[in-house]
Short mmCIF file of C-alpha atoms and ligand atoms in Angstrom, two decimals:
data_model
loop_
_atom_site.label_atom_id
_atom_site.label_comp_id
_atom_site.label_asym_id
_atom_site.label_seq_id
_atom_site.Cartn_x
_atom_site.Cartn_y
_atom_site.Cartn_z
CA MET W 1 71.67 216.17 19.03
CA ARG W 2 74.12 213.84 16.75
CA ILE W 3 71.96 212.51 13.99
CA ILE W 4 73.05 209.92 11.38
CA SER W 5 71.58 208.30 8.57
CA GLY W 6 72.26 206.25 5.40
CA MET W 7 70.92 205.12 2.13
CA ARG W 8 71.87 202.34 -0.14
CA PRO W 9 72.82 203.00 -3.48
CA THR W 10 70.46 201.68 -5.79
CA GLY W 11 70.41 204.35 -8.56
CA LYS W 12 69.03 207.60 -9.51
CA LEU W 13 66.67 209.34 -7.07
CA HIS W 14 63.01 210.36 -7.76
CA LEU W 15 60.43 212.68 -6.57
CA GLY W 16 59.25 210.14 -3.95
CA HIS W 17 63.06 210.07 -2.47
CA TYR W 18 63.03 213.66 -2.06
CA PHE W 19 59.63 214.18 -0.06
CA GLY W 20 60.18 210.86 1.66
CA VAL W 21 63.59 211.56 2.89
CA ILE W 22 65.97 213.90 1.43
CA ARG W 23 63.91 217.03 2.18
CA ASN W 24 63.81 216.21 5.62
CA TRP W 25 67.68 215.47 6.06
CA VAL W 26 68.16 219.11 4.40
CA LYS W 27 66.03 220.33 7.06
CA LEU W 28 67.98 218.57 9.97
CA GLN W 29 71.58 219.60 8.67
CA SER W 30 70.74 223.06 9.74
CA GLU W 31 69.48 222.38 13.17
CA HIS W 32 71.72 219.35 14.22
CA ASP W 33 75.13 217.49 14.15
CA THR W 34 74.29 215.39 11.13
CA LEU W 35 76.20 212.73 9.37
CA PHE W 36 74.85 211.17 6.08
CA PHE W 37 76.42 208.12 4.22
CA ILE W 38 76.22 206.03 1.11
CA ALA W 39 75.54 202.38 2.50
CA ASP W 40 77.35 200.41 -0.02
CA TRP W 41 78.30 197.40 1.92
CA HIS W 42 74.70 197.33 2.69
CA ALA W 43 74.10 197.35 -1.13
CA LEU W 44 76.11 193.89 -1.28
CA THR W 45 73.85 192.31 1.29
CA THR W 46 71.08 191.80 -1.73
CA SER W 47 73.30 192.52 -4.88
CA TYR W 48 76.55 190.94 -4.39
CA LYS W 49 76.10 189.07 -7.74
CA ASN W 50 75.96 192.30 -9.47
CA THR W 51 78.55 194.81 -8.62
CA LYS W 52 79.44 196.06 -12.03
CA SER W 53 77.09 199.05 -11.57
CA LEU W 54 77.65 199.70 -7.73
CA LYS W 55 80.38 202.45 -8.33
CA ALA W 56 78.18 204.24 -10.78
CA HIS W 57 75.29 204.02 -8.33
CA VAL W 58 77.39 205.54 -5.48
CA ARG W 59 78.33 208.43 -7.88
CA GLU W 60 74.91 208.95 -9.06
CA LEU W 61 73.78 209.14 -5.37
CA MET W 62 76.48 211.74 -4.83
CA VAL W 63 75.41 213.94 -7.47
CA ASP W 64 71.68 213.64 -6.31
CA TRP W 65 72.33 214.09 -2.60
CA LEU W 66 74.33 217.45 -3.50
CA ALA W 67 71.88 218.76 -6.18
CA LEU W 68 68.99 218.01 -3.74
CA GLY W 69 70.85 220.03 -1.12
CA LEU W 70 72.76 218.15 1.30
CA ASP W 71 75.32 220.43 2.06
CA PRO W 72 79.23 219.19 2.98
CA SER W 73 79.58 222.67 4.90
CA LYS W 74 76.56 221.42 7.04
CA SER W 75 76.71 217.73 7.15
CA VAL W 76 79.46 215.16 6.99
CA LEU W 77 78.74 213.24 3.71
CA PHE W 78 80.52 210.06 3.26
CA VAL W 79 80.84 206.62 1.88
CA GLN W 80 80.26 203.82 4.47
CA SER W 81 83.13 201.40 2.94
CA LYS W 82 85.59 204.40 3.17
CA VAL W 83 85.40 203.97 7.02
CA LYS W 84 86.63 200.44 7.64
CA GLU W 85 86.08 201.11 11.41
CA HIS W 86 82.36 200.10 10.67
CA ALA W 87 83.31 196.51 9.86
CA GLU W 88 85.36 196.26 12.98
CA LEU W 89 82.58 197.13 15.16
CA HIS W 90 80.24 195.10 13.22
CA LEU W 91 82.32 192.00 13.84
CA LEU W 92 82.67 192.85 17.60
CA PHE W 93 78.79 193.43 17.59
CA SER W 94 78.41 190.28 15.70
CA MET W 95 80.02 188.55 18.92
CA ILE W 96 77.41 189.67 21.35
CA THR W 97 74.45 189.60 19.15
CA PRO W 98 72.14 186.55 19.74
CA LYS W 99 71.25 184.95 16.80
CA SER W 100 67.39 184.72 17.73
CA TRP W 101 67.46 188.76 17.64
CA LEU W 102 68.35 188.52 13.89
CA GLU W 103 66.05 185.63 13.21
CA TRP W 104 62.99 187.52 14.56
CA ASN W 105 63.83 190.67 12.29
CA PRO W 106 60.93 191.10 9.88
CA THR W 107 63.05 191.70 6.76
CA TYR W 108 64.84 188.36 7.27
CA LYS W 109 61.50 186.42 8.28
CA ASP W 110 60.13 187.85 5.13
CA MET W 111 62.93 186.36 3.13
CA LYS W 112 62.71 183.07 5.03
CA TYR W 113 58.93 183.03 4.43
CA ASN W 114 59.45 183.42 0.67
CA LEU W 115 61.92 180.70 0.47
CA LEU W 116 59.40 178.61 1.97
CA LYS W 117 56.87 179.63 -0.58
CA LEU W 118 59.28 178.84 -3.15
CA GLN W 119 59.90 175.51 -1.90
CA ASP W 120 55.87 175.16 -1.87
CA LEU W 121 55.80 176.17 -5.47
CA GLU W 122 58.21 173.53 -6.32
CA LEU W 123 56.31 170.80 -4.26
CA GLN W 124 52.93 171.93 -5.93
CA PHE W 125 54.57 171.19 -9.18
CA ARG W 126 56.01 168.04 -8.29
CA GLY W 127 52.54 166.84 -7.29
CA ALA W 128 50.99 167.66 -10.49
CA LEU W 129 53.58 165.98 -12.43
CA ARG W 130 54.05 162.69 -10.56
CA ASP W 131 51.21 160.95 -12.65
CA HIS W 132 52.64 162.27 -16.15
CA VAL W 133 56.32 161.34 -15.00
CA ARG W 134 55.06 157.82 -14.02
CA GLU W 135 53.12 157.36 -17.32
CA PHE W 136 56.26 158.81 -19.32
CA LEU W 137 58.48 156.41 -17.91
CA GLY W 138 56.09 153.40 -18.20
CA SER W 139 55.69 154.15 -21.86
CA ILE W 140 59.57 153.76 -22.58
CA PRO W 141 60.38 150.39 -24.13
CA PHE W 142 63.11 149.37 -22.35
CA LYS W 143 63.62 148.18 -18.86
CA ILE W 144 64.50 150.40 -15.98
CA GLU W 145 66.86 149.46 -13.29
CA ASP W 146 66.28 151.94 -10.69
CA PHE W 147 62.68 153.07 -11.57
CA GLU W 148 62.04 155.26 -8.35
CA ARG W 149 65.40 156.98 -8.31
CA LEU W 150 64.98 158.10 -12.00
CA GLU W 151 61.39 159.05 -11.06
CA GLU W 152 62.52 161.56 -8.44
CA HIS W 153 65.28 162.67 -10.33
CA LEU W 154 63.17 163.70 -13.28
CA LEU W 155 60.51 165.09 -10.94
CA GLU W 156 63.05 167.25 -9.42
CA SER W 157 64.53 168.54 -12.56
CA VAL W 158 61.05 169.23 -14.15
CA SER W 159 59.73 170.91 -11.40
CA GLU W 160 62.98 172.91 -10.84
CA ALA W 161 62.72 174.06 -14.52
CA MET W 162 59.16 174.91 -14.21
CA VAL W 163 59.91 177.17 -11.29
CA GLU W 164 62.52 178.75 -13.27
CA ALA W 165 60.01 179.23 -16.29
CA VAL W 166 57.76 181.08 -13.83
CA PHE W 167 60.25 183.54 -13.22
CA GLU W 168 61.37 183.83 -16.67
CA GLY W 169 57.86 184.59 -17.39
CA GLU W 170 57.45 181.66 -19.31
CA ILE W 171 54.47 180.53 -17.32
CA ASP W 172 51.65 182.42 -15.89
CA ARG W 173 53.16 185.55 -14.27
CA GLU W 174 49.89 185.51 -11.96
CA ILE W 175 51.76 183.01 -9.69
CA LEU W 176 54.76 185.24 -9.20
CA LYS W 177 52.52 188.31 -8.64
CA GLY W 178 51.00 186.39 -5.63
CA LEU W 179 54.44 185.80 -4.14
CA ASN W 180 55.42 189.50 -4.81
CA VAL W 181 59.07 188.90 -5.01
CA SER W 182 61.78 188.65 -7.70
CA LYS W 183 63.94 185.09 -8.20
CA ARG W 184 66.74 186.80 -6.68
CA ASP W 185 65.14 187.46 -3.40
CA PHE W 186 64.52 183.92 -3.14
CA TYR W 187 67.71 182.31 -3.93
CA GLU W 188 70.30 184.93 -3.16
CA THR W 189 69.59 186.66 0.05
CA ASP W 190 69.94 183.60 2.33
CA THR W 191 73.15 184.53 3.38
CA TYR W 192 75.19 185.42 6.45
CA GLY W 193 75.56 189.12 5.42
CA PHE W 194 71.95 189.45 4.95
CA LEU W 195 71.04 187.90 8.31
CA GLY W 196 73.43 190.42 9.72
CA TYR W 197 72.27 193.53 8.00
CA PRO W 198 71.06 195.16 11.06
CA VAL W 199 74.17 194.38 13.12
CA LEU W 200 76.12 196.47 10.42
CA GLN W 201 73.41 199.12 10.54
CA ALA W 202 73.80 199.21 14.41
CA ALA W 203 77.52 199.88 14.05
CA ASP W 204 76.86 202.40 11.54
CA ILE W 205 74.93 204.39 13.98
CA LEU W 206 76.83 203.65 17.18
CA ILE W 207 80.14 204.26 15.86
CA TYR W 208 79.26 208.07 15.87
CA LYS W 209 77.44 207.48 18.99
CA GLY W 210 74.24 208.82 16.88
CA GLU W 211 71.25 209.80 18.93
CA GLY W 212 68.67 210.22 16.29
CA VAL W 213 68.33 208.27 13.19
CA PRO W 214 65.71 209.57 10.64
CA VAL W 215 64.26 206.48 8.86
CA GLY W 216 61.13 205.58 7.37
CA GLU W 217 58.74 203.21 9.28
CA ASP W 218 60.11 199.88 7.46
CA GLN W 219 63.38 200.65 9.55
CA LEU W 220 61.97 200.74 12.88
CA PRO W 221 62.71 196.98 13.56
CA HIS W 222 66.46 197.92 12.86
CA ILE W 223 66.60 200.85 15.24
CA GLU W 224 65.13 198.77 18.15
CA LEU W 225 67.96 196.08 17.54
CA THR W 226 70.72 199.00 17.34
CA ARG W 227 69.08 199.87 20.97
CA GLU W 228 69.32 196.41 22.10
CA ILE W 229 72.82 195.98 20.98
CA ALA W 230 73.90 199.25 22.72
CA ARG W 231 72.32 198.11 25.93
CA ARG W 232 73.83 194.65 25.60
CA PHE W 233 77.22 196.16 24.98
CA ASN W 234 76.93 198.57 27.83
CA TYR W 235 75.69 195.99 30.21
CA LEU W 236 78.69 193.73 29.22
CA TYR W 237 81.48 196.12 28.97
CA GLY W 238 80.50 199.31 30.69
CA GLU W 239 78.43 202.55 29.45
CA THR W 240 79.88 203.15 26.06
CA PHE W 241 76.99 203.88 23.53
CA PRO W 242 73.82 206.00 23.70
CA GLU W 243 70.59 204.25 22.90
CA PRO W 244 69.56 206.13 19.69
CA LYS W 245 66.04 207.07 18.63
CA ALA W 246 64.38 206.75 15.44
CA LEU W 247 63.21 210.01 13.93
CA LEU W 248 59.88 209.47 12.09
CA THR W 249 58.34 212.46 10.16
CA GLU W 250 55.08 212.97 8.54
CA THR W 251 55.83 212.92 4.65
CA PRO W 252 53.42 213.54 1.89
CA LYS W 253 52.38 210.58 -0.32
CA VAL W 254 53.84 210.79 -3.60
CA PRO W 255 52.25 208.47 -6.00
CA GLY W 256 53.84 207.30 -9.41
CA THR W 257 52.85 208.05 -12.59
CA ASP W 258 50.15 205.09 -12.41
CA GLY W 259 49.01 206.02 -9.00
CA ARG W 260 50.79 203.42 -6.89
CA LYS W 261 53.73 204.26 -4.72
CA MET W 262 56.37 205.90 -6.52
CA SER W 263 58.90 203.21 -7.10
CA LYS W 264 61.87 202.50 -9.63
CA SER W 265 60.84 198.86 -9.80
CA TYR W 266 57.08 199.66 -10.79
CA ASN W 267 58.48 201.85 -13.55
CA ASN W 268 56.34 204.77 -12.44
CA ALA W 269 58.99 207.21 -11.06
CA ILE W 270 59.91 210.73 -12.38
CA PHE W 271 63.57 211.10 -11.97
CA PHE W 272 65.65 214.37 -11.27
CA ALA W 273 67.95 212.93 -14.03
CA ASP W 274 64.97 213.01 -16.36
CA SER W 275 64.99 215.75 -19.11
CA PRO W 276 62.06 217.95 -19.62
CA GLN W 277 61.00 216.04 -22.56
CA GLU W 278 61.04 212.86 -20.47
CA VAL W 279 59.21 214.47 -17.62
CA GLN W 280 56.53 215.72 -20.20
CA GLN W 281 56.07 212.32 -21.59
CA LYS W 282 55.70 210.81 -18.25
CA ILE W 283 52.99 213.40 -17.24
CA MET W 284 51.27 213.36 -20.23
CA LYS W 285 50.75 209.31 -20.09
CA MET W 286 49.79 209.61 -16.33
CA PHE W 287 46.71 207.69 -14.89
CA THR W 288 43.56 209.77 -14.08
CA ASP W 289 40.29 209.15 -12.93
CA PRO W 290 39.20 206.30 -15.19
CA GLN W 291 35.67 207.51 -15.01
CA LYS W 292 36.51 210.79 -16.83
CA LEU W 293 36.64 209.64 -20.10
CA ARG W 294 35.96 212.82 -22.15
CA LYS W 295 37.04 216.22 -21.40
CA ASN W 296 33.75 217.38 -19.90
CA ASP W 297 33.30 214.40 -17.82
CA PRO W 298 33.27 215.53 -14.28
CA GLY W 299 36.39 213.81 -12.37
CA ARG W 300 37.25 212.78 -8.97
CA PRO W 301 40.53 214.77 -8.02
CA GLU W 302 40.88 212.90 -4.75
CA ILE W 303 41.58 209.45 -6.53
CA CYS W 304 43.75 211.10 -9.36
CA PRO W 305 47.58 211.12 -9.07
CA VAL W 306 47.73 214.15 -11.15
CA PHE W 307 45.87 215.91 -8.77
CA ALA W 308 48.25 214.77 -5.98
CA TYR W 309 50.92 216.64 -8.15
CA HIS W 310 48.97 219.72 -8.15
CA LYS W 311 48.78 219.65 -4.55
CA LEU W 312 52.47 219.00 -4.24
CA PHE W 313 53.92 221.32 -6.96
CA SER W 314 51.43 224.07 -7.80
CA GLY W 315 52.80 226.00 -4.45
CA ASP W 316 49.33 227.99 -4.32
CA GLN W 317 46.52 226.53 -2.45
CA GLU W 318 43.90 228.74 -4.37
CA ALA W 319 44.94 227.28 -7.89
CA THR W 320 44.84 223.84 -6.42
CA ALA W 321 41.32 224.24 -5.15
CA GLN W 322 40.52 226.01 -8.53
CA VAL W 323 41.64 222.68 -10.27
CA LYS W 324 39.68 220.67 -7.95
CA GLU W 325 36.68 222.62 -8.43
CA ASP W 326 37.19 222.60 -12.16
CA CYS W 327 37.89 218.84 -12.45
CA SER W 328 34.79 217.91 -10.35
CA SER W 329 32.58 220.18 -12.57
CA GLY W 330 33.95 218.82 -15.66
CA LYS W 331 35.23 222.12 -16.93
CA LEU W 332 38.82 221.19 -16.93
CA GLY W 333 39.98 218.50 -19.38
CA CYS W 334 42.93 215.86 -18.24
CA VAL W 335 45.01 216.80 -20.93
CA GLU W 336 45.04 220.71 -19.89
CA CYS W 337 45.47 219.56 -16.52
CA LYS W 338 48.28 217.74 -17.13
CA ARG W 339 49.90 220.61 -18.99
CA MET W 340 49.46 222.61 -15.87
CA VAL W 341 51.09 220.03 -13.74
CA PHE W 342 54.26 219.75 -16.22
CA THR W 343 54.66 223.60 -16.09
CA ASN W 344 54.57 223.50 -12.25
CA LEU W 345 56.71 220.55 -11.94
CA GLU W 346 59.17 221.83 -13.98
CA VAL W 347 59.38 225.07 -12.06
CA PHE W 348 60.34 222.57 -9.06
CA ILE W 349 62.55 220.34 -10.71
CA SER W 350 64.57 222.38 -13.12
CA PRO W 351 66.83 224.27 -10.64
CA PHE W 352 67.70 220.68 -9.33
CA ARG W 353 68.42 219.14 -12.79
CA GLU W 354 70.63 222.36 -13.41
CA GLN W 355 72.50 221.60 -10.29
CA ARG W 356 72.95 217.82 -11.14
CA GLU W 357 74.55 218.77 -14.49
CA SER W 358 76.84 221.54 -13.14
CA LEU W 359 77.99 218.99 -10.55
CA LEU W 360 78.63 216.35 -13.39
CA LYS W 361 80.88 218.62 -15.00
CA ASN W 362 83.47 218.23 -12.36
CA THR W 363 83.11 214.50 -11.07
CA SER W 364 86.46 214.69 -9.45
CA ALA W 365 85.34 217.53 -7.17
CA LEU W 366 82.36 215.45 -6.25
CA GLU W 367 84.56 212.60 -5.36
CA ASP W 368 87.00 214.90 -3.23
CA ILE W 369 83.85 216.07 -1.26
CA PHE W 370 82.96 212.72 -0.17
CA GLU W 371 86.52 211.69 0.51
CA GLU W 372 86.85 214.97 2.72
CA GLY W 373 83.63 213.73 4.63
CA SER W 374 84.82 210.10 4.95
CA LYS W 375 88.16 211.66 6.62
CA ARG W 376 85.89 213.40 9.01
CA ALA W 377 83.78 210.37 9.70
CA ARG W 378 86.97 208.57 10.30
CA GLU W 379 88.21 210.74 12.90
CA ILE W 380 85.14 210.02 14.99
CA ALA W 381 84.89 206.40 14.13
CA VAL W 382 88.62 205.94 15.42
CA GLN W 383 87.93 207.43 18.63
CA THR W 384 84.92 205.43 19.19
CA MET W 385 86.95 202.33 18.49
CA GLU W 386 89.51 203.03 21.04
CA GLN W 387 87.09 203.22 23.63
CA VAL W 388 85.51 200.15 22.29
CA ARG W 389 88.57 198.14 22.35
CA GLU W 390 89.62 199.57 25.74
CA ALA W 391 85.95 198.54 27.15
CA ILE W 392 86.08 195.36 25.95
CA GLY W 393 89.85 194.64 26.94
CA ILE W 394 91.32 193.61 23.28
N1 LIG G 1 68.79 199.99 6.04
C1 LIG G 1 68.79 201.40 5.76
C2 LIG G 1 67.82 201.51 4.42
O1 LIG G 1 67.56 200.64 3.43
C3 LIG G 1 70.07 201.85 5.16
C4 LIG G 1 71.10 202.23 6.30
C5 LIG G 1 72.06 201.33 6.44
C6 LIG G 1 70.99 203.00 7.63
N2 LIG G 1 72.91 201.81 7.71
C7 LIG G 1 72.09 202.83 8.15
C8 LIG G 1 69.99 203.87 7.83
C9 LIG G 1 72.33 203.43 9.38
C10 LIG G 1 70.20 204.59 9.07
C11 LIG G 1 71.18 204.22 9.88
O2 LIG G 1 66.98 202.48 4.09
FE1 SF4 G 2 43.02 214.20 -12.57
FE2 SF4 G 2 43.14 216.51 -13.69
FE3 SF4 G 2 41.96 214.90 -14.99
FE4 SF4 G 2 40.78 215.82 -12.79
S1 SF4 G 2 41.15 216.82 -14.94
S2 SF4 G 2 40.76 213.65 -13.49
S3 SF4 G 2 42.64 216.11 -11.61
S4 SF4 G 2 43.73 214.90 -14.61
#
């Protein structure tokens, strides 16, 4: 089966990426015809304003992928923007994709919804400010020609300034927490490119006639859309594309050091690029069962993220069962328990770290690998595009 998947370059990889994505890709590459790419164009849909670190992020991903076991002799590893044919197919797909399909996409709807919430926030501020502004203007000791326009103008700029202040953290952050988005999400993603994100993704997949797409659950709507686009193309111009399937796999939950989902933005992630000292500090500061205050208090391992790491990294069911017992009975203290986790985690992580370091010694070899991969990808893409142009008659 031909398998394809991509990842946006957003920085260093952490344990969550490994257990959630990469480990599965590494397994698939031995069993199937696989292509994996760095989706740098997709990264632009949300961070087109800050492109300074884009190349560095691409490079970081190259290092992490190879260090974690993606193998250029088994998979075609490449960079999306090196295969311009994706862009051509994206353009052609955009001609046949009804706008409503995209507007129904949950990611897009979320963004729109957030935008509406932002407008709501501004309206709320306006409502609360109106009387004050009127009072203020009334207290000015000279005649104002166009009172209403000035009032409106003041209201607008003050409420905008207040929304700004919320985002800058100068006013109650709670409001923002309720909205659960960054300012960037609000203002900057209402673009054509963002709306068309899944069309580009469909092109990424179909240009290689991918049949299986290993992705997380959040991507299912995008894969469904890919199938719909394939179906529509085939209907309009004749059978050209397979209808790819999403490949979902069970992955273990990897909590971050604070017990929430591991994520860079929560500041709770352990990266493969972290030094042993950094890993140790992160582990020693981890959240544990809040009821276990003293060493000999009984703990509840099932709610403790440290115990989740025991399960992932001890590599030994008996040892894990022992930790569970000793934590529950109060025999084991958290400090000692964390030391054990750190030791086990180091056994797991250090070979990857060493791989990273040796790869970093020769970055041009690294680039060559992806250059070569991009060339192989292009060969397939060029062929598909010939068929596509022929089918459309262009
Ligand atoms: N949208 C995917 C993500 O955010 C990345 C991606 C881009 C992708 N193109 C793809 C995944 C094609 C699979 C196939 O995770
Ligand atoms: Fe968590 Fe270990 Fe402390 Fe139990 S002993 S609460 S598993 S850190």
